[in-house]
């Protein structure tokens, strides 16, 4: 699959035989790392996709790994564990420069301690506060570090670098456009219809194509449809065949002219957000709220404002499965980055049969939008045509990380020098996040310490620990068993929605105070327990969690932030009890 990411990208081609051969090997291993990293697309959001391949001097693969999900072991650690002693003197191939949380050197330390002598990096990290840090750290430890396009330049290197850009295109394009990476997906007949004149559309594409759609959903943070799709198709929008990741379902409806009975109002397996115009059908909004559906109102409903809102909520990738009218509006608003079109070998005809994209206001063929980096793939009897509407930038963007958490409280701004805001683990102080990839030890009811894979695992389990019900106890065991914080959150939230009476009524009062104690037991390679907190001295810590205003609210005088506040309290205790040489 070839991806031309811009005519300006044209590094010189090396023609010396042995150099060209070495470049071919380097390029092949980097592409392998990129392919590995894509296996977890969707789970790693909002983090990039990381892959690592370790090869010996004889060219044999010693170990490889990829980041399974945010909050799990780094790809480099998994590759080192798989390679064992064979890693000594070997080369590590990375599709992306290592980097997770500020101050967390787990990946770098794993490579250094394993005896890796050379690292080949596909692209530098796109986040400003992490960009170049791991490259410098590895070089300071004596490793030879070659970055594609900088230290290595040739035609095969160029192609390998493009594969690295592509696998993290959602993060790069999101950063440049300031909206989530958005993919428009539709299925149409050979004569360009997405339904018959009657509106009947089941099924245009084959079962194999529909399975691919489930995979696309599983790689997305959310799936968007319009009100017309809800009325006519009554979709579920689940990733039934796409693994454990379940995207948010989003409905855009200006008038809220929606049916009371709809699959999307069942939030037992996946959550639903309805976005509408301010004041629309207040009684129906109350009905949706009673079903557990979140309603978000806008003064004027348009795709650009909606996408900017979900950008601020931390969404990385969104799949649009809407009809032609909403698709045209989204394209006109320049929020669609890529298109997936499943073309079935069928003809349905019909003068009034709907098409995938409505009116765009174009009157000449020269105005047509050309796709970039087009790929053709046969899926069963269907043809899948995909391509970008906007090119993947060749140069990495500079991302002001404060903007990733800036949002809703006008009384305080993350840009104040006295305020350190954090929300996602990709923020500079993201190690404070409950999705941070560090196991914790917490006391149980008997005074023994139990290890939890992440703070999110612990937090979700606290909702059900102590509840005398087999379903609650089973839920706790399921939460303990899953690998990633996202899976733990999905299990806990789903159980809470299905059986609200099982949840401790005092969970927020009981759990939050213990939640922050994990800093006392945190064991992060490369930093001590106290340094990460002491570095925030004389600052206000603000947990900028946009989704739950209760936790994200922050009033400077009242200290209403229920996560940042305990952090500051614990920091002051550590600061008071620590001697200058204790850390």
XYZ file of C-alpha atoms in Angstrom:
583
model
C 0.000 0.000 0.000
C 1.645 3.233 -1.126
C 0.965 6.589 0.480
C 2.227 9.757 -1.174
C 2.280 12.198 1.714
C 3.307 15.230 -0.264
C 5.492 16.046 -3.214
C 7.848 18.041 -1.001
C 8.957 14.822 0.746
C 11.897 13.672 -1.386
C 15.025 12.625 0.514
C 18.055 11.596 -1.535
C 18.338 7.945 -2.569
C 21.469 6.067 -1.504
C 22.992 4.012 -4.319
C 25.870 2.309 -2.538
C 25.149 -1.420 -2.463
C 25.903 -2.304 1.156
C 24.218 0.866 2.454
C 21.157 0.169 0.341
C 20.986 -3.397 1.703
C 21.306 -2.160 5.287
C 18.590 0.398 4.654
C 16.318 -2.317 3.271
C 16.737 -4.350 6.470
C 16.143 -1.307 8.684
C 13.087 -0.315 6.654
C 11.620 -3.823 6.796
C 11.915 -4.040 10.590
C 10.454 -0.548 11.086
C 7.507 -1.453 8.853
C 7.069 -4.602 10.943
C 6.962 -2.446 14.084
C 4.345 -0.215 12.441
C 2.246 -3.236 11.452
C 2.430 -4.588 14.993
C 1.406 -1.265 16.498
C -1.770 -1.170 14.422
C -3.086 -4.325 16.092
C -4.281 -2.318 19.073
C -5.765 0.668 17.206
C -8.734 1.908 19.233
C -7.528 0.467 22.528
C -4.529 2.786 22.763
C -6.559 5.982 22.290
C -5.724 8.729 23.020
C -2.145 7.512 22.927
C -0.288 6.754 19.700
C 0.138 3.204 18.437
C 3.513 1.808 19.517
C 5.333 -1.228 18.153
C 8.837 -2.560 18.794
C 10.922 -5.237 17.044
C 14.313 -6.303 18.388
C 16.681 -7.921 15.879
C 20.072 -9.493 16.524
C 23.214 -8.665 14.533
C 22.571 -11.779 12.436
C 19.191 -10.418 11.384
C 17.007 -12.712 13.496
C 14.072 -11.336 15.499
C 14.802 -11.706 19.216
C 11.527 -10.269 20.478
C 8.686 -7.982 19.542
C 5.682 -6.348 21.155
C 3.095 -3.632 20.834
C 1.160 -1.388 23.207
C -2.038 -3.349 23.814
C -3.979 -0.447 25.320
C -3.383 2.749 27.209
C -2.342 1.858 30.719
C -0.619 -1.428 29.778
C 3.052 -2.365 29.401
C 4.983 -0.387 26.763
C 5.856 -2.135 23.512
C 9.567 -1.858 24.297
C 9.151 -3.663 27.637
C 7.200 -6.504 26.017
C 9.804 -6.882 23.264
C 12.649 -6.975 25.791
C 10.830 -9.540 27.917
C 10.309 -11.716 24.835
C 13.924 -11.375 23.712
C 15.649 -11.998 27.021
C 19.433 -12.358 26.766
C 19.304 -12.228 22.973
C 18.674 -8.470 23.295
C 22.293 -7.799 24.264
C 24.045 -6.081 21.385
C 20.828 -6.092 19.334
C 18.973 -3.307 17.526
C 15.519 -2.085 18.542
C 13.211 -0.915 15.754
C 10.421 1.466 16.785
C 7.690 2.932 14.617
C 7.512 5.913 17.000
C 9.821 7.524 19.529
C 9.024 6.136 23.012
C 6.981 8.336 25.301
C 3.988 8.056 27.588
C 3.910 10.193 30.708
C 6.156 13.053 31.787
C 8.940 11.653 33.974
C 8.196 8.036 33.069
C 11.264 6.432 31.493
C 10.000 2.846 31.516
C 10.499 2.214 27.792
C 13.928 3.845 27.611
C 15.119 2.062 30.747
C 13.957 -1.298 29.392
C 16.023 -0.893 26.216
C 19.119 0.321 28.081
C 19.010 -2.370 30.768
C 18.473 -5.075 28.143
C 21.773 -4.176 26.510
C 20.367 -2.773 23.260
C 23.162 -0.954 21.411
C 21.216 0.670 18.567
C 17.694 2.016 18.084
C 16.043 2.893 14.775
C 13.085 5.254 15.205
C 10.443 5.711 12.510
C 9.251 9.177 13.528
C 9.713 11.438 16.513
C 6.922 11.711 19.060
C 4.270 14.212 17.915
C 3.538 15.602 21.391
C 5.625 18.663 22.175
C 6.508 17.765 25.766
C 7.736 14.308 24.670
C 9.220 15.060 21.250
C 12.936 14.262 21.134
C 13.169 13.388 24.843
C 13.565 9.619 24.407
C 15.986 10.027 21.479
C 18.216 12.225 23.649
C 17.891 9.889 26.627
C 18.915 6.847 24.590
C 21.865 8.668 23.049
C 22.998 9.867 26.475
C 23.136 6.208 27.531
C 25.518 5.423 24.668
C 23.055 3.927 22.188
C 23.302 4.740 18.505
C 19.932 6.209 17.539
C 18.948 6.629 13.881
C 15.744 8.503 13.020
C 14.238 7.820 9.600
C 14.397 10.839 7.327
C 17.077 12.456 9.499
C 19.929 10.015 10.045
C 18.805 7.541 7.377
C 17.635 8.663 3.928
C 16.787 6.548 0.897
C 13.754 5.462 -1.104
C 13.042 2.405 1.042
C 13.525 4.482 4.186
C 11.033 7.012 2.839
C 8.412 4.300 2.344
C 8.998 2.919 5.841
C 8.654 6.380 7.338
C 5.365 6.855 5.495
C 4.027 3.667 7.079
C 4.890 5.119 10.499
C 3.082 8.345 9.678
C 0.065 6.400 8.453
C -0.309 4.172 11.489
C -0.550 7.263 13.706
C -2.379 9.442 11.180
C -5.350 9.886 13.566
C -3.178 11.594 16.191
C -1.258 13.680 13.660
C -4.315 14.872 11.727
C -6.244 15.506 14.947
C -3.415 17.683 16.175
C -3.287 19.711 12.977
C -7.019 20.174 12.445
C -8.006 20.542 16.123
C -10.896 18.107 15.625
C -10.897 14.311 16.093
C -9.674 12.245 13.168
C -12.921 11.568 11.299
C -13.676 8.766 8.842
C -16.784 8.732 6.645
C -17.961 5.190 5.916
C -20.766 4.115 3.638
C -21.905 1.181 1.507
C -23.463 1.782 -1.896
C -24.609 -0.093 -4.973
C -22.773 0.032 -8.280
C -25.102 2.846 -9.384
C -24.311 4.926 -6.298
C -27.340 4.294 -4.047
C -27.248 3.712 -0.281
C -30.861 2.520 -0.142
C -33.849 1.827 -2.361
C -36.382 4.572 -3.093
C -38.459 3.148 -0.236
C -35.572 3.665 2.161
C -34.871 -0.050 2.578
C -31.110 -0.678 2.860
C -30.548 -4.134 4.412
C -28.233 -5.320 3.081
C -26.283 -3.540 0.387
C -22.878 -4.951 1.263
C -21.816 -8.510 2.015
C -21.370 -10.113 5.418
C -17.585 -9.857 5.009
C -17.872 -6.112 4.426
C -20.090 -5.726 7.476
C -17.462 -7.538 9.544
C -14.927 -4.967 8.366
C -17.289 -2.244 9.553
C -17.294 -3.805 13.021
C -13.500 -3.629 12.934
C -13.625 0.042 11.936
C -15.949 0.737 14.857
C -13.617 -1.077 17.216
C -10.789 1.244 16.120
C -12.841 4.373 16.836
C -13.640 6.301 19.996
C -17.159 7.028 18.753
C -19.606 6.352 15.914
C -21.846 9.157 14.635
C -25.228 8.915 12.907
C -27.987 11.399 12.175
C -31.598 11.322 13.298
C -32.779 9.951 9.967
C -30.563 6.873 10.362
C -32.026 6.258 13.829
C -35.594 6.545 12.508
C -35.140 4.339 9.422
C -32.472 1.801 10.402
C -32.664 1.614 14.227
C -28.947 0.684 14.422
C -27.037 -0.660 17.398
C -23.645 0.699 16.290
C -21.728 -1.834 18.365
C -18.394 -3.423 17.491
C -19.875 -6.902 17.741
C -17.077 -8.591 15.828
C -14.415 -6.040 16.604
C -13.005 -7.182 19.942
C -13.406 -5.723 23.413
C -13.332 -2.021 22.583
C -16.824 -0.513 22.419
C -17.111 2.983 20.926
C -19.412 5.720 22.155
C -22.582 6.111 20.043
C -23.391 9.707 19.036
C -26.633 10.914 17.452
C -26.848 14.348 15.829
C -30.431 15.621 15.670
C -31.403 19.261 15.360
C -35.077 18.816 16.309
C -34.891 15.652 18.459
C -37.590 14.138 16.281
C -36.516 10.671 17.375
C -38.467 7.531 18.328
C -38.954 6.550 21.958
C -38.095 2.970 21.126
C -34.578 2.674 19.698
C -31.640 0.327 20.173
C -29.379 3.271 20.884
C -31.304 4.098 24.061
C -30.151 0.774 25.524
C -26.884 1.754 27.192
C -26.199 -1.529 28.975
C -23.324 -2.415 26.616
C -22.320 0.960 25.169
C -23.036 4.584 26.037
C -24.969 7.012 23.858
C -24.760 10.790 23.505
C -27.463 12.773 21.717
C -26.355 16.155 20.386
C -29.084 18.640 19.600
C -30.038 22.310 19.309
C -30.650 24.192 22.537
C -34.222 23.950 23.764
C -35.306 21.096 21.503
C -38.043 18.859 22.981
C -37.294 19.274 26.679
C -39.601 16.417 27.672
C -37.842 14.058 25.288
C -34.494 15.157 26.725
C -35.768 14.148 30.172
C -36.869 10.812 28.740
C -33.399 10.189 27.292
C -31.798 11.141 30.603
C -34.014 8.607 32.384
C -32.622 5.966 30.023
C -29.044 6.933 30.857
C -28.466 8.758 27.570
C -26.420 11.945 27.794
C -27.813 15.013 25.979
C -25.555 17.847 24.833
C -27.079 21.083 23.511
C -25.582 23.604 21.073
C -26.866 27.068 20.222
C -26.388 26.237 16.551
C -25.827 22.625 15.552
C -23.091 22.174 12.958
C -20.434 19.475 12.504
C -17.450 21.773 13.086
C -18.630 22.958 16.523
C -19.623 19.436 17.507
C -16.229 18.030 16.542
C -14.364 20.790 18.351
C -16.407 19.908 21.439
C -15.494 16.220 21.228
C -11.877 17.193 20.573
C -11.920 18.980 23.928
C -13.381 15.856 25.507
C -10.272 13.983 24.384
C -11.675 11.961 21.476
C -9.031 10.813 19.014
C -10.936 9.049 16.197
C -14.589 9.145 15.109
C -16.411 7.044 12.513
C -19.284 8.697 10.628
C -21.993 6.249 9.482
C -24.561 8.858 8.583
C -26.786 9.531 5.587
C -26.067 11.805 2.656
C -27.357 15.081 4.158
C -25.204 14.925 7.293
C -22.245 13.537 5.305
C -22.377 16.549 2.967
C -22.535 18.936 5.919
C -19.533 17.253 7.564
C -17.495 17.346 4.350
C -18.378 21.011 3.770
C -17.275 21.763 7.347
C -13.906 20.111 6.599
C -14.088 17.716 9.504
C -13.838 14.511 7.414
C -10.266 13.288 6.926
C -10.742 9.902 5.285
C -13.397 7.959 3.357
C -14.178 4.225 3.313
C -16.622 3.314 0.527
C -17.885 -0.274 0.180
C -19.178 -0.729 -3.382
C -21.450 -3.743 -3.930
C -21.917 -5.295 -7.402
C -25.636 -4.496 -7.401
C -27.893 -2.064 -9.237
C -31.045 -0.780 -7.544
C -31.941 2.290 -9.607
C -34.527 4.807 -8.447
C -34.718 8.493 -9.242
C -35.287 9.364 -5.599
C -33.062 6.691 -4.066
C -30.601 8.315 -1.619
C -26.906 8.713 -2.383
C -23.933 8.665 0.041
C -23.265 12.429 -0.077
C -25.899 15.138 -0.448
C -25.624 18.614 -1.906
C -22.145 20.176 -1.772
C -22.916 23.159 -3.990
C -20.577 22.054 -6.774
C -21.613 22.687 -10.393
C -18.510 21.641 -12.364
C -16.507 18.414 -12.316
C -13.353 20.451 -11.752
C -14.732 21.249 -8.283
C -14.894 17.578 -7.294
C -12.898 16.517 -4.261
C -10.045 14.154 -5.160
C -9.037 11.435 -2.720
C -5.363 11.099 -1.805
C -3.452 7.853 -1.253
C -6.236 5.703 -2.654
C -6.393 2.010 -1.804
C -8.507 -0.624 -3.586
C -9.297 -3.865 -1.787
C -11.701 -6.661 -2.623
C -13.776 -7.736 0.368
C -15.801 -10.758 -0.627
C -17.894 -9.700 -3.639
C -17.531 -6.013 -2.756
C -14.840 -3.476 -3.552
C -13.541 -1.290 -0.714
C -12.191 2.059 -1.889
C -10.479 4.195 0.744
C -8.492 7.398 0.658
C -7.783 10.662 2.438
C -9.652 13.906 1.815
C -6.851 15.720 3.620
C -3.178 14.711 3.306
C -1.303 13.301 6.269
C 1.238 16.000 7.207
C 4.836 15.085 6.535
C 6.171 17.166 9.406
C 5.127 16.456 12.936
C 2.905 19.144 14.433
C 3.667 21.034 17.607
C 0.868 20.234 20.035
C 0.391 22.606 22.971
C -0.569 19.994 25.513
C -2.480 22.508 27.609
C -5.020 22.720 24.794
C -5.690 19.017 25.123
C -7.231 19.676 28.550
C -8.539 23.222 28.164
C -12.295 23.233 28.278
C -15.165 24.194 30.452
C -14.554 26.249 33.584
C -14.209 29.946 32.689
C -13.091 30.821 36.210
C -9.711 29.192 35.747
C -7.399 28.632 32.805
C -4.724 25.939 32.460
C -2.442 28.598 31.027
C -2.044 30.198 34.470
C 1.481 29.535 35.641
C 0.197 28.582 39.101
C -2.080 25.858 37.732
C -0.978 22.415 36.529
C -3.889 20.771 34.727
C -4.069 17.091 33.879
C -6.709 14.811 32.371
C -5.351 12.292 29.889
C -2.167 10.333 30.492
C -0.595 12.066 27.497
C -0.575 15.383 29.390
C 2.775 16.562 30.856
C 1.628 15.458 34.320
C -0.421 12.565 33.002
C 1.172 10.193 35.506
C -1.497 11.495 37.896
C -4.234 10.057 35.661
C -6.155 6.980 36.744
C -5.331 5.489 33.299
C -1.600 5.850 33.959
C 0.168 2.529 33.230
C 1.469 1.797 36.716
C 0.311 -1.002 39.049
C -0.673 0.037 42.552
C -0.938 -1.722 45.892
C -3.883 -0.874 48.127
C -5.014 -2.321 51.468
C -8.065 -4.570 51.506
C -10.560 -5.003 54.317
C -8.283 -7.467 56.128
C -5.266 -5.162 56.136
C -3.460 -7.051 53.373
C -2.171 -5.294 50.288
C -3.688 -6.155 46.914
C -2.008 -5.297 43.601
C -4.171 -3.609 40.979
C -3.069 -3.175 37.361
C -3.964 0.535 37.379
C -5.807 3.123 39.417
C -8.800 2.713 37.090
C -8.940 -1.008 37.925
C -8.977 -0.134 41.628
C -11.493 2.686 41.240
C -14.013 0.639 39.235
C -13.752 -2.302 41.640
C -14.433 -0.001 44.610
C -17.963 0.480 43.304
C -18.763 -3.165 44.086
C -16.337 -4.294 46.793
C -18.266 -4.952 49.978
C -21.590 -5.458 48.194
C -23.107 -8.759 49.322
C -24.237 -9.961 45.915
C -22.690 -12.633 43.636
C -23.044 -10.369 40.585
C -21.036 -7.620 42.281
C -18.355 -10.044 43.438
C -18.120 -11.532 39.931
C -17.747 -8.038 38.496
C -14.802 -7.301 40.815
C -13.039 -10.465 39.646
C -13.640 -9.535 35.988
C -12.194 -6.074 36.579
C -9.109 -7.584 38.217
C -8.576 -9.985 35.303
C -8.626 -7.572 32.343
C -5.380 -6.116 30.997
C -6.215 -2.486 30.314
C -7.782 0.374 32.301
C -10.268 0.932 29.470
C -11.571 -2.626 29.760
C -11.854 -2.213 33.537
C -13.778 1.040 33.057
C -16.100 -0.549 30.495
C -16.933 -3.473 32.796
C -17.489 -1.249 35.827
C -19.622 1.316 34.019
C -21.679 -1.321 32.232
C -22.396 -3.104 35.521
C -23.264 0.194 37.165
C -25.769 1.003 34.396
C -27.381 -2.446 34.524
C -27.511 -2.773 38.319
C -27.378 0.691 39.900
C -28.588 -0.690 43.235
C -25.433 -2.808 43.568
C -23.138 0.223 43.699
C -22.058 1.552 47.066
C -24.086 4.728 47.634
C -21.048 6.299 49.271
C -18.572 5.242 46.572
C -17.597 8.776 45.645
C -17.030 9.766 49.289
C -15.403 6.470 50.242
C -13.353 5.797 47.135
C -11.929 9.157 46.149
C -9.953 9.665 49.364
C -8.281 6.261 48.892
C -7.909 6.799 45.161
C -5.043 9.231 45.556
C -3.173 7.205 48.134
C -1.701 5.183 45.297
C 1.065 7.771 45.010
C 2.412 6.372 48.278
C 2.790 2.933 46.689
C 3.553 3.908 43.107
C 6.640 2.252 41.669
C 7.724 3.954 38.453
C 11.002 3.018 36.813
C 13.298 6.023 36.547
C 11.639 8.262 39.146
C 11.001 7.950 42.875
C 7.660 8.121 44.569
C 8.051 11.647 45.832
C 9.786 13.477 42.974
C 6.736 13.548 40.716
C 4.717 15.233 43.459
C 7.494 17.480 44.726
C 7.914 18.860 41.215
C 4.436 20.393 41.584
C 5.317 22.389 44.705
C 3.693 25.839 44.933
C 1.286 24.934 42.122
C -2.434 24.180 42.052
C -3.228 20.764 40.593
C -6.379 20.767 38.496
C -8.023 17.554 37.283
C -9.615 18.800 34.069
C -12.006 15.915 33.474
C -14.487 17.331 30.962
C -16.939 14.421 31.051
C -17.703 14.484 34.772
C -18.111 18.096 35.784
C -18.328 17.073 39.429
C -14.721 15.922 39.434
C -13.486 18.527 36.973
C -15.023 21.527 38.704
C -12.461 23.725 40.354
C -13.046 26.820 42.452
C -9.813 28.354 43.620
C -11.138 29.470 46.992
C -13.329 26.472 47.795
C -10.887 23.774 46.595
C -13.700 21.865 44.898
C -11.482 19.702 42.707
C -11.834 16.249 44.276
C -8.772 14.774 42.562
C -6.363 17.695 42.262
C -7.049 18.739 45.856
C -5.945 15.437 47.459
C -2.901 15.460 45.155
C -1.863 18.832 46.562
C -2.503 17.661 50.110
C -0.379 14.556 49.602
C 2.348 16.629 47.923
C 2.508 18.923 50.958
C 2.785 15.926 53.281
C 5.596 14.412 51.200
C 7.312 17.795 51.029
C 7.061 18.256 54.799
C 8.309 14.756 55.656
C 11.083 14.504 53.039
C 14.677 15.469 53.674
C 16.694 16.968 50.795
C 18.448 13.626 50.298
C 15.446 11.316 50.627
C 14.670 11.470 46.925
